[in-house]
Amino acid sequence: MRLVALIAVAALWAGCESAPPPPPAAIQKTTSSGEVELTLRVARDRISVADNVTIRVEAAYPETYEIDFPDRLGSEIDFRSAVSDTSSPKLGEDGKVHVEQSYLIEPYVPGPIMIPEIEVRYQDKGGEQPGVAKTEAFEINVDPVASAEEQTAELRDIRDPSPCRFRWAGRSPEACSPWLCWAACGCGGAHNASPRRSRSSRSGPLTRSP
């Protein structure tokens, strides 16, 4: 029975799907102005009022340029924003300097909030007139915080009714084939239910029934 159980477990492993790759950014847009290119990246476009979201703006510009990111985004009346990180300048394969600045956004109340255009000023060190590159405005939806009763109800709804509770190398039970789960559980139950000889019966003398 142990051999059967091991075969069932091996089949269960083969029937489980690999973990899905991380989802792409919810918002990713690229705009340009002259020789300056801006790429906007936002991982999520929906958060709760108790959460925050990071907005990343990457600027690509010639080596002879100087750029200036804003210190904050929008108005403090709508949401709180602050610079969370600025990367070191790096020369890319396109021959331009790449710098990314991140902003942390914290909402005040539930409801949609509009993130306005992000203006990045630039100027050629050679003395040309300064310019401004802008990202596109976008919206982030802010949900209220769920109550304890709502969270309990959601957990009841998403609870897996399948009897399979095996987890192998980070794979969830939902990714396993139902018949393999039943097979593994059945083999395990049969193995546990099979009679076992006691130590005394194995060590005692053998007797032949009349």
mmCIF file of C-alpha atoms in Angstrom:
data_model
loop_
_atom_site.group_PDB
_atom_site.id
_atom_site.type_symbol
_atom_site.label_atom_id
_atom_site.label_comp_id
_atom_site.label_asym_id
_atom_site.label_seq_id
_atom_site.Cartn_x
_atom_site.Cartn_y
_atom_site.Cartn_z
ATOM 1 C CA MET A 1 0.000 0.000 0.000
ATOM 2 C CA ARG A 2 2.889 2.333 0.616
ATOM 3 C CA LEU A 3 3.981 1.900 -3.001
ATOM 4 C CA VAL A 4 0.475 2.753 -4.214
ATOM 5 C CA ALA A 5 0.412 5.850 -2.005
ATOM 6 C CA LEU A 6 3.788 7.002 -3.363
ATOM 7 C CA ILE A 7 2.587 6.524 -6.947
ATOM 8 C CA ALA A 8 -0.525 8.563 -6.193
ATOM 9 C CA VAL A 9 1.568 11.332 -4.658
ATOM 10 C CA ALA A 10 3.845 11.379 -7.723
ATOM 11 C CA ALA A 11 0.805 11.645 -9.995
ATOM 12 C CA LEU A 12 -0.547 14.436 -7.820
ATOM 13 C CA TRP A 13 2.731 16.327 -8.186
ATOM 14 C CA ALA A 14 2.618 15.947 -11.986
ATOM 15 C CA GLY A 15 -1.011 17.114 -12.127
ATOM 16 C CA CYS A 16 -0.382 20.332 -10.216
ATOM 17 C CA GLU A 17 0.169 23.460 -12.255
ATOM 18 C CA SER A 18 3.191 25.672 -11.706
ATOM 19 C CA ALA A 19 2.762 28.987 -9.896
ATOM 20 C CA PRO A 20 1.604 31.784 -12.218
ATOM 21 C CA PRO A 21 4.026 34.633 -12.999
ATOM 22 C CA PRO A 22 3.580 37.957 -11.200
ATOM 23 C CA PRO A 23 0.954 40.186 -12.812
ATOM 24 C CA PRO A 24 2.150 43.102 -14.964
ATOM 25 C CA ALA A 25 1.810 46.716 -13.869
ATOM 26 C CA ALA A 26 -1.789 47.901 -13.847
ATOM 27 C CA ILE A 27 -0.732 51.170 -15.486
ATOM 28 C CA GLN A 28 2.279 51.650 -17.750
ATOM 29 C CA LYS A 29 2.449 54.560 -20.175
ATOM 30 C CA THR A 30 5.278 56.268 -22.046
ATOM 31 C CA THR A 31 5.324 59.883 -23.202
ATOM 32 C CA SER A 32 8.054 62.044 -24.715
ATOM 33 C CA SER A 33 8.993 65.669 -25.190
ATOM 34 C CA GLY A 34 11.933 66.422 -27.455
ATOM 35 C CA GLU A 35 14.832 64.196 -26.409
ATOM 36 C CA VAL A 36 13.296 63.312 -23.034
ATOM 37 C CA GLU A 37 11.144 60.205 -22.578
ATOM 38 C CA LEU A 38 9.051 59.455 -19.478
ATOM 39 C CA THR A 39 7.700 56.035 -18.482
ATOM 40 C CA LEU A 40 4.990 55.868 -15.826
ATOM 41 C CA ARG A 41 4.482 52.618 -13.872
ATOM 42 C CA VAL A 42 1.834 51.881 -11.238
ATOM 43 C CA ALA A 43 1.483 48.339 -9.865
ATOM 44 C CA ARG A 44 -2.150 48.730 -8.741
ATOM 45 C CA ASP A 45 -4.992 50.985 -9.824
ATOM 46 C CA ARG A 46 -7.288 49.892 -6.957
ATOM 47 C CA ILE A 47 -6.394 50.054 -3.249
ATOM 48 C CA SER A 48 -8.159 50.364 0.104
ATOM 49 C CA VAL A 49 -8.342 53.606 2.044
ATOM 50 C CA ALA A 50 -5.992 52.071 4.650
ATOM 51 C CA ASP A 51 -3.388 51.222 2.005
ATOM 52 C CA ASN A 52 -0.944 53.172 -0.173
ATOM 53 C CA VAL A 53 0.403 52.871 -3.693
ATOM 54 C CA THR A 54 3.777 53.627 -5.265
ATOM 55 C CA ILE A 55 4.031 55.585 -8.506
ATOM 56 C CA ARG A 56 7.286 55.262 -10.474
ATOM 57 C CA VAL A 57 8.429 57.710 -13.120
ATOM 58 C CA GLU A 58 11.486 56.851 -15.205
ATOM 59 C CA ALA A 59 13.156 59.565 -17.278
ATOM 60 C CA ALA A 60 15.490 58.843 -20.206
ATOM 61 C CA TYR A 61 17.467 61.818 -21.516
ATOM 62 C CA PRO A 62 20.780 62.731 -23.255
ATOM 63 C CA GLU A 63 23.925 62.987 -21.178
ATOM 64 C CA THR A 64 24.119 66.721 -21.841
ATOM 65 C CA TYR A 65 20.736 67.303 -20.172
ATOM 66 C CA GLU A 66 19.793 68.096 -16.604
ATOM 67 C CA ILE A 67 16.369 67.123 -15.280
ATOM 68 C CA ASP A 68 14.298 68.094 -12.252
ATOM 69 C CA PHE A 69 11.533 65.882 -10.797
ATOM 70 C CA PRO A 70 8.739 67.445 -8.687
ATOM 71 C CA ASP A 71 8.897 67.051 -4.903
ATOM 72 C CA ARG A 72 5.282 65.849 -4.655
ATOM 73 C CA LEU A 73 2.285 65.061 -6.831
ATOM 74 C CA GLY A 74 -0.979 66.954 -7.010
ATOM 75 C CA SER A 75 -2.490 68.791 -4.062
ATOM 76 C CA GLU A 76 -2.301 67.747 -0.419
ATOM 77 C CA ILE A 77 -6.062 68.360 -0.243
ATOM 78 C CA ASP A 78 -6.820 65.263 -2.335
ATOM 79 C CA PHE A 79 -4.148 62.842 -1.052
ATOM 80 C CA ARG A 80 -0.779 62.738 0.672
ATOM 81 C CA SER A 81 2.277 62.269 -1.529
ATOM 82 C CA ALA A 82 6.012 62.184 -0.934
ATOM 83 C CA VAL A 83 9.168 61.048 -2.685
ATOM 84 C CA SER A 84 10.019 57.536 -1.498
ATOM 85 C CA ASP A 85 13.111 56.735 -3.585
ATOM 86 C CA THR A 86 15.346 58.047 -6.400
ATOM 87 C CA SER A 87 17.624 55.730 -8.349
ATOM 88 C CA SER A 88 21.182 56.536 -9.363
ATOM 89 C CA PRO A 89 21.657 57.691 -12.980
ATOM 90 C CA LYS A 90 22.561 54.825 -15.334
ATOM 91 C CA LEU A 91 23.542 54.840 -18.972
ATOM 92 C CA GLY A 92 21.171 52.643 -20.970
ATOM 93 C CA GLU A 93 21.661 50.677 -24.165
ATOM 94 C CA ASP A 94 19.893 53.487 -26.027
ATOM 95 C CA GLY A 95 22.764 55.858 -25.147
ATOM 96 C CA LYS A 96 20.565 57.890 -22.768
ATOM 97 C CA VAL A 97 20.771 58.398 -19.030
ATOM 98 C CA HIS A 98 17.991 56.665 -17.071
ATOM 99 C CA VAL A 99 16.766 57.840 -13.666
ATOM 100 C CA GLU A 100 13.666 56.654 -11.809
ATOM 101 C CA GLN A 101 11.895 58.528 -9.024
ATOM 102 C CA SER A 102 9.187 56.912 -6.874
ATOM 103 C CA TYR A 103 6.308 58.599 -5.082
ATOM 104 C CA LEU A 104 4.220 57.153 -2.260
ATOM 105 C CA ILE A 105 0.510 58.046 -2.428
ATOM 106 C CA GLU A 106 -1.775 57.759 0.620
ATOM 107 C CA PRO A 107 -5.506 58.454 0.175
ATOM 108 C CA TYR A 108 -7.667 60.221 2.751
ATOM 109 C CA VAL A 109 -11.159 58.897 1.968
ATOM 110 C CA PRO A 110 -12.714 56.194 -0.253
ATOM 111 C CA GLY A 111 -13.554 57.059 -3.834
ATOM 112 C CA PRO A 112 -11.629 57.696 -7.061
ATOM 113 C CA ILE A 113 -8.636 60.015 -6.915
ATOM 114 C CA MET A 114 -7.147 61.656 -9.981
ATOM 115 C CA ILE A 115 -3.375 61.768 -10.235
ATOM 116 C CA PRO A 116 -2.567 64.792 -12.391
ATOM 117 C CA GLU A 117 0.136 65.081 -15.018
ATOM 118 C CA ILE A 118 3.619 64.715 -13.585
ATOM 119 C CA GLU A 119 5.901 67.428 -14.954
ATOM 120 C CA VAL A 120 9.627 66.791 -15.285
ATOM 121 C CA ARG A 121 11.660 69.850 -16.278
ATOM 122 C CA TYR A 122 14.817 69.510 -18.339
ATOM 123 C CA GLN A 123 17.487 71.746 -19.873
ATOM 124 C CA ASP A 124 20.493 71.198 -22.089
ATOM 125 C CA LYS A 125 23.731 72.130 -20.382
ATOM 126 C CA GLY A 126 24.729 73.859 -23.615
ATOM 127 C CA GLY A 127 22.327 76.692 -22.900
ATOM 128 C CA GLU A 128 19.186 75.793 -24.871
ATOM 129 C CA GLN A 129 15.769 76.850 -23.620
ATOM 130 C CA PRO A 130 14.395 74.610 -20.819
ATOM 131 C CA GLY A 131 11.565 72.241 -21.571
ATOM 132 C CA VAL A 132 8.926 70.226 -19.742
ATOM 133 C CA ALA A 133 8.025 66.555 -20.237
ATOM 134 C CA LYS A 134 4.685 65.362 -18.845
ATOM 135 C CA THR A 135 3.069 62.039 -18.043
ATOM 136 C CA GLU A 136 -0.625 61.430 -18.646
ATOM 137 C CA ALA A 137 -3.123 61.893 -15.813
ATOM 138 C CA PHE A 138 -4.729 58.715 -14.476
ATOM 139 C CA GLU A 139 -7.192 57.542 -11.852
ATOM 140 C CA ILE A 140 -6.838 55.278 -8.821
ATOM 141 C CA ASN A 141 -9.896 53.726 -7.184
ATOM 142 C CA VAL A 142 -9.919 53.723 -3.385
ATOM 143 C CA ASP A 143 -12.192 51.202 -1.634
ATOM 144 C CA PRO A 144 -13.414 51.447 1.976
ATOM 145 C CA VAL A 145 -11.993 49.093 4.578
ATOM 146 C CA ALA A 146 -14.138 45.969 4.932
ATOM 147 C CA SER A 147 -15.674 45.293 8.341
ATOM 148 C CA ALA A 148 -14.880 42.141 10.326
ATOM 149 C CA GLU A 149 -18.251 40.619 9.357
ATOM 150 C CA GLU A 150 -17.624 41.255 5.636
ATOM 151 C CA GLN A 151 -14.137 39.747 5.824
ATOM 152 C CA THR A 152 -15.520 36.623 7.557
ATOM 153 C CA ALA A 153 -18.203 36.270 4.881
ATOM 154 C CA GLU A 154 -15.600 36.572 2.124
ATOM 155 C CA LEU A 155 -13.470 33.860 3.748
ATOM 156 C CA ARG A 156 -16.480 31.545 3.837
ATOM 157 C CA ASP A 157 -17.139 32.174 0.144
ATOM 158 C CA ILE A 158 -13.592 31.455 -1.011
ATOM 159 C CA ARG A 159 -12.975 28.425 1.248
ATOM 160 C CA ASP A 160 -11.981 25.449 -0.877
ATOM 161 C CA PRO A 161 -14.628 22.690 -0.621
ATOM 162 C CA SER A 162 -12.269 20.103 -2.125
ATOM 163 C CA PRO A 163 -10.974 17.431 0.293
ATOM 164 C CA CYS A 164 -7.473 17.846 -1.119
ATOM 165 C CA ARG A 165 -5.194 19.632 1.332
ATOM 166 C CA PHE A 166 -1.812 18.758 -0.141
ATOM 167 C CA ARG A 167 0.741 21.500 -0.791
ATOM 168 C CA TRP A 168 3.891 20.719 -2.718
ATOM 169 C CA ALA A 169 6.646 23.288 -3.384
ATOM 170 C CA GLY A 170 4.286 26.227 -2.982
ATOM 171 C CA ARG A 171 1.557 24.830 -5.256
ATOM 172 C CA SER A 172 -1.961 25.474 -4.055
ATOM 173 C CA PRO A 173 -4.613 22.725 -3.779
ATOM 174 C CA GLU A 174 -6.808 24.634 -6.242
ATOM 175 C CA ALA A 175 -4.259 23.940 -8.999
ATOM 176 C CA CYS A 176 -4.478 20.158 -8.586
ATOM 177 C CA SER A 177 -6.688 17.843 -10.620
ATOM 178 C CA PRO A 178 -9.730 16.731 -8.521
ATOM 179 C CA TRP A 179 -9.379 13.022 -9.394
ATOM 180 C CA LEU A 180 -5.735 13.068 -8.319
ATOM 181 C CA CYS A 181 -6.690 14.632 -4.998
ATOM 182 C CA TRP A 182 -9.288 11.931 -4.396
ATOM 183 C CA ALA A 183 -6.835 9.225 -5.444
ATOM 184 C CA ALA A 184 -4.134 10.461 -3.079
ATOM 185 C CA CYS A 185 -6.573 10.886 -0.196
ATOM 186 C CA GLY A 186 -8.087 7.442 -0.842
ATOM 187 C CA CYS A 187 -4.725 5.725 -0.984
ATOM 188 C CA GLY A 188 -3.621 7.436 2.179
ATOM 189 C CA GLY A 189 -6.815 6.391 3.950
ATOM 190 C CA ALA A 190 -6.471 2.815 2.718
ATOM 191 C CA HIS A 191 -2.907 2.692 3.927
ATOM 192 C CA ASN A 192 -3.872 4.001 7.361
ATOM 193 C CA ALA A 193 -6.790 1.571 7.579
ATOM 194 C CA SER A 194 -4.761 -1.503 6.560
ATOM 195 C CA PRO A 195 -4.150 -3.992 9.449
ATOM 196 C CA ARG A 196 -0.702 -4.000 10.953
ATOM 197 C CA ARG A 197 0.958 -6.862 12.726
ATOM 198 C CA SER A 198 2.001 -6.253 16.268
ATOM 199 C CA ARG A 199 5.600 -6.675 17.306
ATOM 200 C CA SER A 200 4.697 -9.713 19.423
ATOM 201 C CA SER A 201 3.027 -11.514 16.497
ATOM 202 C CA ARG A 202 6.098 -10.989 14.322
ATOM 203 C CA SER A 203 8.554 -12.139 16.974
ATOM 204 C CA GLY A 204 6.566 -15.130 18.316
ATOM 205 C CA PRO A 205 6.725 -18.683 16.926
ATOM 206 C CA LEU A 206 4.635 -19.585 13.942
ATOM 207 C CA THR A 207 1.810 -22.036 14.589
ATOM 208 C CA ARG A 208 -0.078 -24.056 12.005
ATOM 209 C CA SER A 209 -3.819 -24.267 12.369
ATOM 210 C CA PRO A 210 -5.202 -27.814 12.533
#
